[in-house]
mmCIF file with all atom_site columns, C-alpha atoms in Angstrom:
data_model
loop_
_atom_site.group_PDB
_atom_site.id
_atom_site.type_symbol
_atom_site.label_atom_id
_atom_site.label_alt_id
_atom_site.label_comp_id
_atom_site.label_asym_id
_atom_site.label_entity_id
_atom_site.label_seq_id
_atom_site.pdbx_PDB_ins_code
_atom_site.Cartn_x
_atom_site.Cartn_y
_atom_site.Cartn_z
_atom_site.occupancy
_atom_site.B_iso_or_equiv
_atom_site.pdbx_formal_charge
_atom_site.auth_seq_id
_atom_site.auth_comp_id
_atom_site.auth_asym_id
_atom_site.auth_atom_id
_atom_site.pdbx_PDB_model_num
ATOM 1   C CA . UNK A 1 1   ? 0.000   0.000  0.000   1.00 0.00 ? 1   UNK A CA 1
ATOM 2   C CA . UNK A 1 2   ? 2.038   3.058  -1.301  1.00 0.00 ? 2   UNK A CA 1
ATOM 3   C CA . UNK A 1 3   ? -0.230  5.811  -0.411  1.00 0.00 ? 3   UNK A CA 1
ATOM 4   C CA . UNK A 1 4   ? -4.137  5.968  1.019   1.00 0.00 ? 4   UNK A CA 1
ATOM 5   C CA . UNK A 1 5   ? -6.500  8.375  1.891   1.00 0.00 ? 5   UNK A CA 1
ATOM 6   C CA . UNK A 1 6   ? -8.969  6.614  4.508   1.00 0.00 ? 6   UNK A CA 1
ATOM 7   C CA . UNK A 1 7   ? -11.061 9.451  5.630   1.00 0.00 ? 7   UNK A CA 1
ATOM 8   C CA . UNK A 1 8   ? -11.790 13.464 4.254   1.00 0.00 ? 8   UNK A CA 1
ATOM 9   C CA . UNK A 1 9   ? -14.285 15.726 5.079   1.00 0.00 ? 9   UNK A CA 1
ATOM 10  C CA . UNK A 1 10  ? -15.140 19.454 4.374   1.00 0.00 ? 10  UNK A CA 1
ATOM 11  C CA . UNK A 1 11  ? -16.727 22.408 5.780   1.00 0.00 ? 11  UNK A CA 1
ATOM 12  C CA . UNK A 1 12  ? -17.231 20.416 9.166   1.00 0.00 ? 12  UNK A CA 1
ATOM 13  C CA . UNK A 1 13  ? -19.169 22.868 11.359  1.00 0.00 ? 13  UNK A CA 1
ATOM 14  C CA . UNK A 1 14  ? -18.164 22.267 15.141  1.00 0.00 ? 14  UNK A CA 1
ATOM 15  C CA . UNK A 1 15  ? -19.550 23.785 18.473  1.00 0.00 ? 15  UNK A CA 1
ATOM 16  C CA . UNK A 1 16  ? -17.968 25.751 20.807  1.00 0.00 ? 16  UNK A CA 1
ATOM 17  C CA . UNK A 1 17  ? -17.994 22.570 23.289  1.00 0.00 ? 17  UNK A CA 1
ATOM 18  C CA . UNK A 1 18  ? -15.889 20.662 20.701  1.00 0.00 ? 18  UNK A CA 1
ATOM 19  C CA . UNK A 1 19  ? -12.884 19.625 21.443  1.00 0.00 ? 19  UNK A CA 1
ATOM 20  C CA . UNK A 1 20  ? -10.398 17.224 19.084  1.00 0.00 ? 20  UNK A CA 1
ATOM 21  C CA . UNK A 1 21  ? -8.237  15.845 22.112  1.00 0.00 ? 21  UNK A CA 1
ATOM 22  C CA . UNK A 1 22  ? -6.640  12.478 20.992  1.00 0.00 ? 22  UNK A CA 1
ATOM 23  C CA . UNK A 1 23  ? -3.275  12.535 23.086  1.00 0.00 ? 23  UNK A CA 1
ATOM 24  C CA . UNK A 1 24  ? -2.498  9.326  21.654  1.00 0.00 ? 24  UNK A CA 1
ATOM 25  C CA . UNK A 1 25  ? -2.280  10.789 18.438  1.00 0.00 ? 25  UNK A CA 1
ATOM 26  C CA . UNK A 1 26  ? -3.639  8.229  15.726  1.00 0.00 ? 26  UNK A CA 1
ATOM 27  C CA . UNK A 1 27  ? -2.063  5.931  13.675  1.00 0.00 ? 27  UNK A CA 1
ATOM 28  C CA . UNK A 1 28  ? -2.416  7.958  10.415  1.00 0.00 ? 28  UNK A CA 1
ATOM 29  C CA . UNK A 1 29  ? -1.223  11.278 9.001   1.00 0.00 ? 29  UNK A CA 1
ATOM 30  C CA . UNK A 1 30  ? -4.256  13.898 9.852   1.00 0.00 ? 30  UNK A CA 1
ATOM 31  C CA . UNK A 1 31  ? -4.361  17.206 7.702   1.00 0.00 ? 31  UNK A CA 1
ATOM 32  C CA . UNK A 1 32  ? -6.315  19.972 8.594   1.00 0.00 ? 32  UNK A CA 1
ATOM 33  C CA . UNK A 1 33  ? -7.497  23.169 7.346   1.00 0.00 ? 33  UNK A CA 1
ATOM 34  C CA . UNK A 1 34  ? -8.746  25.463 9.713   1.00 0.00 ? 34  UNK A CA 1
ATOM 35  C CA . UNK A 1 35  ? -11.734 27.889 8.507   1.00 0.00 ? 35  UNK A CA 1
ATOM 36  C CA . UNK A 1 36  ? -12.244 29.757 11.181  1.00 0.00 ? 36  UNK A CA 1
ATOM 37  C CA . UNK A 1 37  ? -9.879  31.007 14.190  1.00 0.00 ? 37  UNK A CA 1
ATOM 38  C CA . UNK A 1 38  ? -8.744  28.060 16.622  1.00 0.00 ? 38  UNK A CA 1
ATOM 39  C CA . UNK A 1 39  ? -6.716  27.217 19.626  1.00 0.00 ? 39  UNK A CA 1
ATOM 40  C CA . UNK A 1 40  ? -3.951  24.658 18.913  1.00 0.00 ? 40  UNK A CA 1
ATOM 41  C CA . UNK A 1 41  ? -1.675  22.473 21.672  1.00 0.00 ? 41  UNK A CA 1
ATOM 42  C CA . UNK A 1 42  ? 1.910   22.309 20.266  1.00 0.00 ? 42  UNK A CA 1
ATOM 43  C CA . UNK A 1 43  ? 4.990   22.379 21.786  1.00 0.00 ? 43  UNK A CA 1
ATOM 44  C CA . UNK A 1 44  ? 3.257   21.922 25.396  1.00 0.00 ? 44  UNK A CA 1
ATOM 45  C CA . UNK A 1 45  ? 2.098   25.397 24.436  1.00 0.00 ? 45  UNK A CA 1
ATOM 46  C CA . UNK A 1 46  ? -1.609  26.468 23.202  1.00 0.00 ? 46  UNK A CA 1
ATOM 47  C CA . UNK A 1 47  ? -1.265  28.285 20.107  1.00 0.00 ? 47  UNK A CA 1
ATOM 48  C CA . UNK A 1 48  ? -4.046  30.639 18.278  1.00 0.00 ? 48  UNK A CA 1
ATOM 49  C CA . UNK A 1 49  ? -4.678  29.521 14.411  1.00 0.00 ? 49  UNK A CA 1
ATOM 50  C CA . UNK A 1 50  ? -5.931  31.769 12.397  1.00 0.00 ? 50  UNK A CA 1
ATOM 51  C CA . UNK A 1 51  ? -8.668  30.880 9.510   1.00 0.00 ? 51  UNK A CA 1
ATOM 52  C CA . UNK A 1 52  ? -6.514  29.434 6.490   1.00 0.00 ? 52  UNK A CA 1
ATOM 53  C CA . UNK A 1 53  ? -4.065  28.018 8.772   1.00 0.00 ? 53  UNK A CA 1
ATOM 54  C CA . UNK A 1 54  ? -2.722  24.173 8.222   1.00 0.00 ? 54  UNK A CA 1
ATOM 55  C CA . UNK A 1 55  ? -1.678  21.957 10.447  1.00 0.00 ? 55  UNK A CA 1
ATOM 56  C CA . UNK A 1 56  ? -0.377  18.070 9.449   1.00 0.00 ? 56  UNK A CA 1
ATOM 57  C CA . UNK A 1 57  ? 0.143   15.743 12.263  1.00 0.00 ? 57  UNK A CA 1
ATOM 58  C CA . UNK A 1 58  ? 2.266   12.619 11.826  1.00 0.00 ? 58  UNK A CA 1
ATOM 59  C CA . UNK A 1 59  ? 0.972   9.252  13.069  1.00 0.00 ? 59  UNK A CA 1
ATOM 60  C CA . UNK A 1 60  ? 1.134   8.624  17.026  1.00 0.00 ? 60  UNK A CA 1
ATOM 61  C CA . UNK A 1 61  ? 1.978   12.852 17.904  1.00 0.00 ? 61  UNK A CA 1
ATOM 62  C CA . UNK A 1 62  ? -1.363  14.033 20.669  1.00 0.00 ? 62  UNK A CA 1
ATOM 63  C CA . UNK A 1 63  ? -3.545  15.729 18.502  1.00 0.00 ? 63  UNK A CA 1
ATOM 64  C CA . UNK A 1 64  ? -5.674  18.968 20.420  1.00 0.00 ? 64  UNK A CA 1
ATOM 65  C CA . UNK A 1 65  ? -7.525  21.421 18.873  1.00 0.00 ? 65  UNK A CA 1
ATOM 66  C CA . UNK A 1 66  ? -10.710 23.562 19.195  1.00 0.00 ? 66  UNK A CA 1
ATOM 67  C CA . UNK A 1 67  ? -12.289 26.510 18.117  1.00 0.00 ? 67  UNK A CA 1
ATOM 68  C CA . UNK A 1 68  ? -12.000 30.141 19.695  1.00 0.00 ? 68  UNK A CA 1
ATOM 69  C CA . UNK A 1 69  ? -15.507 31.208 18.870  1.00 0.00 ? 69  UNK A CA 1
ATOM 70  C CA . UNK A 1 70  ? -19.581 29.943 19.178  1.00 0.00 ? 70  UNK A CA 1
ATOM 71  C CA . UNK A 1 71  ? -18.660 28.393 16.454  1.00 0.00 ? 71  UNK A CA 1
ATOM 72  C CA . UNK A 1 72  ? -15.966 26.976 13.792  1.00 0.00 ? 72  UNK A CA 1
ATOM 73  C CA . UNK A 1 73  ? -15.228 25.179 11.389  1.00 0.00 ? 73  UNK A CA 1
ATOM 74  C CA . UNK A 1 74  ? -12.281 23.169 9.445   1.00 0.00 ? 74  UNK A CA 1
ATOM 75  C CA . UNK A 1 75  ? -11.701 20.822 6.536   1.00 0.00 ? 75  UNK A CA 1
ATOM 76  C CA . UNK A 1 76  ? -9.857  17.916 7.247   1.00 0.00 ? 76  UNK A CA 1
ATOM 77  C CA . UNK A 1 77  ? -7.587  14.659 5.554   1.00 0.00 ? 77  UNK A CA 1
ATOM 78  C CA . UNK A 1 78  ? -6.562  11.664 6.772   1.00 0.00 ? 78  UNK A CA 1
ATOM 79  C CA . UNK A 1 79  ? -4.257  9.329  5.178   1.00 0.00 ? 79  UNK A CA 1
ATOM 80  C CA . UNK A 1 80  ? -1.665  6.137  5.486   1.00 0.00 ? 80  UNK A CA 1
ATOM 81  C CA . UNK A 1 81  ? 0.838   3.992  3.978   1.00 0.00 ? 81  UNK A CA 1
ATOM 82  C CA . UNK A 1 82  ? 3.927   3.816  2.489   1.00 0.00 ? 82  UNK A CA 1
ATOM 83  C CA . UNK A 1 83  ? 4.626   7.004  0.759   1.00 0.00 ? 83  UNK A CA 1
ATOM 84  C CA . UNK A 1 84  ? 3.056   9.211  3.212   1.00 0.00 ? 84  UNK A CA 1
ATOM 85  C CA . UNK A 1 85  ? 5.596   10.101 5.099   1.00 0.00 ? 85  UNK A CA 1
ATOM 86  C CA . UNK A 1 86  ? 7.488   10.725 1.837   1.00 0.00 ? 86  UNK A CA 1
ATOM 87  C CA . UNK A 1 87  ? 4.118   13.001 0.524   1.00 0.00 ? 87  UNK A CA 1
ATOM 88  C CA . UNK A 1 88  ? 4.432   15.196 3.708   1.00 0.00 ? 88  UNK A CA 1
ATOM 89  C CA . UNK A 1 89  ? 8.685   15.435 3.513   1.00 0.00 ? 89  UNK A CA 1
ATOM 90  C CA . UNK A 1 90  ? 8.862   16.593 -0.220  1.00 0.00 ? 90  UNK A CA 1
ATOM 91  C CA . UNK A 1 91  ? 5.916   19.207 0.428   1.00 0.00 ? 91  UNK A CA 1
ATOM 92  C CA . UNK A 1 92  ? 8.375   20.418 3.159   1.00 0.00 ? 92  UNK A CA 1
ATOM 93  C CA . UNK A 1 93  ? 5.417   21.669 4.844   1.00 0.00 ? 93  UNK A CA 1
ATOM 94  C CA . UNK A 1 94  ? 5.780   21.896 9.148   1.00 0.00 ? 94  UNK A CA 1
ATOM 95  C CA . UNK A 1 95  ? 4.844   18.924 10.785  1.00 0.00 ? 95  UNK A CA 1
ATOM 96  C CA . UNK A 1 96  ? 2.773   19.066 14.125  1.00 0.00 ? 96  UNK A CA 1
ATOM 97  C CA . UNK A 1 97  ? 2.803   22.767 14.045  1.00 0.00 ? 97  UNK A CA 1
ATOM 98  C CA . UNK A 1 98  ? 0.524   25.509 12.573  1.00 0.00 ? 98  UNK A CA 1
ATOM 99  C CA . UNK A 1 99  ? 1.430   26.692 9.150   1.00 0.00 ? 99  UNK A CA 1
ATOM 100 C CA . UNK A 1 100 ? 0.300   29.543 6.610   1.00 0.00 ? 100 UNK A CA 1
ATOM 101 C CA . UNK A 1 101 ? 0.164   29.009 3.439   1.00 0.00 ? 101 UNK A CA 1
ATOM 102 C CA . UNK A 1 102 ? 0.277   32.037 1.512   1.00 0.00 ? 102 UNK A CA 1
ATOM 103 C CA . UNK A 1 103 ? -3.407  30.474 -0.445  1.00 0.00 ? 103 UNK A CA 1
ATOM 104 C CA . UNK A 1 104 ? -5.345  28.153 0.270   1.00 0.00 ? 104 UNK A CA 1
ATOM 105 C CA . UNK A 1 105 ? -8.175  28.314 -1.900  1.00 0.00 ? 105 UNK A CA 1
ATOM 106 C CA . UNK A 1 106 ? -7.715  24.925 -4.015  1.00 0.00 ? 106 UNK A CA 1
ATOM 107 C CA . UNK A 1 107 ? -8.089  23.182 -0.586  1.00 0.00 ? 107 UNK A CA 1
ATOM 108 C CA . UNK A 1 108 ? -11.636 22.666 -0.459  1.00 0.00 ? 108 UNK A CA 1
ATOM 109 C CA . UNK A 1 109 ? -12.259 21.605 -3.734  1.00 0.00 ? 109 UNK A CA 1
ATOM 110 C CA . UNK A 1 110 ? -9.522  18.896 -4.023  1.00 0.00 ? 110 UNK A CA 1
ATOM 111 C CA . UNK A 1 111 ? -10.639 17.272 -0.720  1.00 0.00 ? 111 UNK A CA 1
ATOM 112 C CA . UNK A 1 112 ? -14.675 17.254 -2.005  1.00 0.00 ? 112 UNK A CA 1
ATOM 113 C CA . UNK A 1 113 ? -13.083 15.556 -4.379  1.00 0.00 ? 113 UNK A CA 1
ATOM 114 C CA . UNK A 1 114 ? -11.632 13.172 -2.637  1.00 0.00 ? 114 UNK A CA 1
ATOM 115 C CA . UNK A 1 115 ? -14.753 13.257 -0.401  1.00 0.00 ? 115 UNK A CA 1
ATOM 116 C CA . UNK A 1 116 ? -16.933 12.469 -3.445  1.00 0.00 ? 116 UNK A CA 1
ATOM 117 C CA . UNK A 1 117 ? -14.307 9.415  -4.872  1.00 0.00 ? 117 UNK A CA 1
ATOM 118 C CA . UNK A 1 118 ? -14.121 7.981  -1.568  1.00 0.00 ? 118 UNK A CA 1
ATOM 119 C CA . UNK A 1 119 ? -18.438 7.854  -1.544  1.00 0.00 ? 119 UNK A CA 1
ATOM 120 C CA . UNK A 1 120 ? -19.200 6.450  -5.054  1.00 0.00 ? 120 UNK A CA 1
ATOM 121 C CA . UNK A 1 121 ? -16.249 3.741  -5.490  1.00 0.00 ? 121 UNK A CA 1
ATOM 122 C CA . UNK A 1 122 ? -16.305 4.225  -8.932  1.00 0.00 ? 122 UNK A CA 1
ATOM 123 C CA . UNK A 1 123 ? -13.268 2.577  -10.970 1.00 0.00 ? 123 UNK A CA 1
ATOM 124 C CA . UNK A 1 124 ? -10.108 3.590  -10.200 1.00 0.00 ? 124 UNK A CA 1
ATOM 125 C CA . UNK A 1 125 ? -11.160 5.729  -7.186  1.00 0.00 ? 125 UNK A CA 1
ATOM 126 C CA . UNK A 1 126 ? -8.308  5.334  -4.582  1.00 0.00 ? 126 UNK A CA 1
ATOM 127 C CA . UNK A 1 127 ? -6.227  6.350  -7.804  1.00 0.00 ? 127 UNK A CA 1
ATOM 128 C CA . UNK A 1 128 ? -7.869  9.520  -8.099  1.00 0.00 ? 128 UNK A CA 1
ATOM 129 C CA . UNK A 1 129 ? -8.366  10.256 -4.288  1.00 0.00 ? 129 UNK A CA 1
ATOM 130 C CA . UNK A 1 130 ? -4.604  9.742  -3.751  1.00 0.00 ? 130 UNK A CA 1
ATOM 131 C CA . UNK A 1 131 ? -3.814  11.598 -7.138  1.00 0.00 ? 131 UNK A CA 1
ATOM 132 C CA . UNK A 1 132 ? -5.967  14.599 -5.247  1.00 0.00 ? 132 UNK A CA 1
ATOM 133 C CA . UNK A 1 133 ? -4.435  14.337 -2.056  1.00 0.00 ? 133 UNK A CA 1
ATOM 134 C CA . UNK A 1 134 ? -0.606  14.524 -3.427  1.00 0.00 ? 134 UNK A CA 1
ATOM 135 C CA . UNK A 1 135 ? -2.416  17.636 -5.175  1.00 0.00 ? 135 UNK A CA 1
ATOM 136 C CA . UNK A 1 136 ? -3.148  19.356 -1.963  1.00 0.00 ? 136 UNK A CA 1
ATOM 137 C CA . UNK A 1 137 ? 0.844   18.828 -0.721  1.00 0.00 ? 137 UNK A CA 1
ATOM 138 C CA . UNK A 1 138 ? 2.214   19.943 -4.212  1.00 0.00 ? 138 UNK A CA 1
ATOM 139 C CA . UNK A 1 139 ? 0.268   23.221 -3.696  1.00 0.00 ? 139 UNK A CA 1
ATOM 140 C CA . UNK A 1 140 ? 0.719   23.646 -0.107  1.00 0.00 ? 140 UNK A CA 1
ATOM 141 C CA . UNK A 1 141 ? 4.485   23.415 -0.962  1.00 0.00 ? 141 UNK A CA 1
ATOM 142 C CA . UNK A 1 142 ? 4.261   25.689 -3.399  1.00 0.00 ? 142 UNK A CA 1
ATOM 143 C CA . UNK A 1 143 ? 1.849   28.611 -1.654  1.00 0.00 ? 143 UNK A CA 1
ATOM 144 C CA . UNK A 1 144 ? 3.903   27.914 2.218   1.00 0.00 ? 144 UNK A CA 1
ATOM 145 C CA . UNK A 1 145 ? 7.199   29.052 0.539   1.00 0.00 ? 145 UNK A CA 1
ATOM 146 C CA . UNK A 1 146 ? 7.909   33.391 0.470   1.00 0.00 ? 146 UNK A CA 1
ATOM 147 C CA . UNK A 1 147 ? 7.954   33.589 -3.138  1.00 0.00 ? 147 UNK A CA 1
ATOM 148 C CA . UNK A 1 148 ? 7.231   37.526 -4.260  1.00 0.00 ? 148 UNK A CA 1
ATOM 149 C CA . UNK A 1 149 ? 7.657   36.494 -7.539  1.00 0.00 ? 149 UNK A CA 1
ATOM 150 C CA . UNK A 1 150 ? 4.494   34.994 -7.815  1.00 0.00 ? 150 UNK A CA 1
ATOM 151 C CA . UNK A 1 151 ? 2.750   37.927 -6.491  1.00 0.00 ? 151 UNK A CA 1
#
């Protein structure tokens, strides 16, 4: 198994009683998008995450987050196997730490996409959820690096 997505979801609305706290970590890679302001554990250290902020855990690190308002809201990946690791190296994105991508607009779309392969099974769906989900790390490399050429 080189590389598989086994759970996405997008545009997950959350209360202000919920709390992600899995200090276990889990056994996968979990990507997340935030979409509105949160409150992040890292380091030992809460940390505030700002809509359009990323965060990637690796397998096994404590995952807690929350929201800092009534509400919020995030989009959200995870994924296994082989090549993961590799996926999440070569994006040289931070792991188990808040990021900002300069854009994140291609986010959403890519994991519905993923969301909607992963529902329907159709042929050669892990194929095209995976080919989605390296998507996502190509362009989060490219938008998390200080390029003012591109703007």
């Amino acid at each position: 198994m080189k590389l598989k997505v086994t759970g996405c979801d997008t545009s997950v609305e959350h209360t202000k009683k919920h709390i992600e706290d899995k200090p276990e970590g889990s056994k996968e890679y979990t990507f997340i998008h935030f979409l509105s302001p949160a409150i992040v554990k890292s380091g030992g250290e809460l940390v505030e995450a700002d809509t359009g902020a990323c965060l990637v855990y690796s397998p096994g690190h404590p995952q807690h987050y929350a929201g800092r308002g009534k509400r919020w809201s995030n989009d959200w990946a995870t994924f296994t196997g082989a090549s993961a690791e590799k996926l999440v190296h070569e994006a040289k994105v931070p792991i188990n730490r808040v990021f900002y991508p300069s854009r994140t607009h291609f986010v959403a779309s890519l994991l519905e996409k993923i969301k909607y392969e992963r529902s329907k099974r159709e042929n050669q769906w892990d194929n095209v959820a995976t080919m989605a989900l390296k998507e996502v790390f190509i362009k989060l490399a490219r938008f998390s690096k200080e390029d003012a050429a591109s703007f």
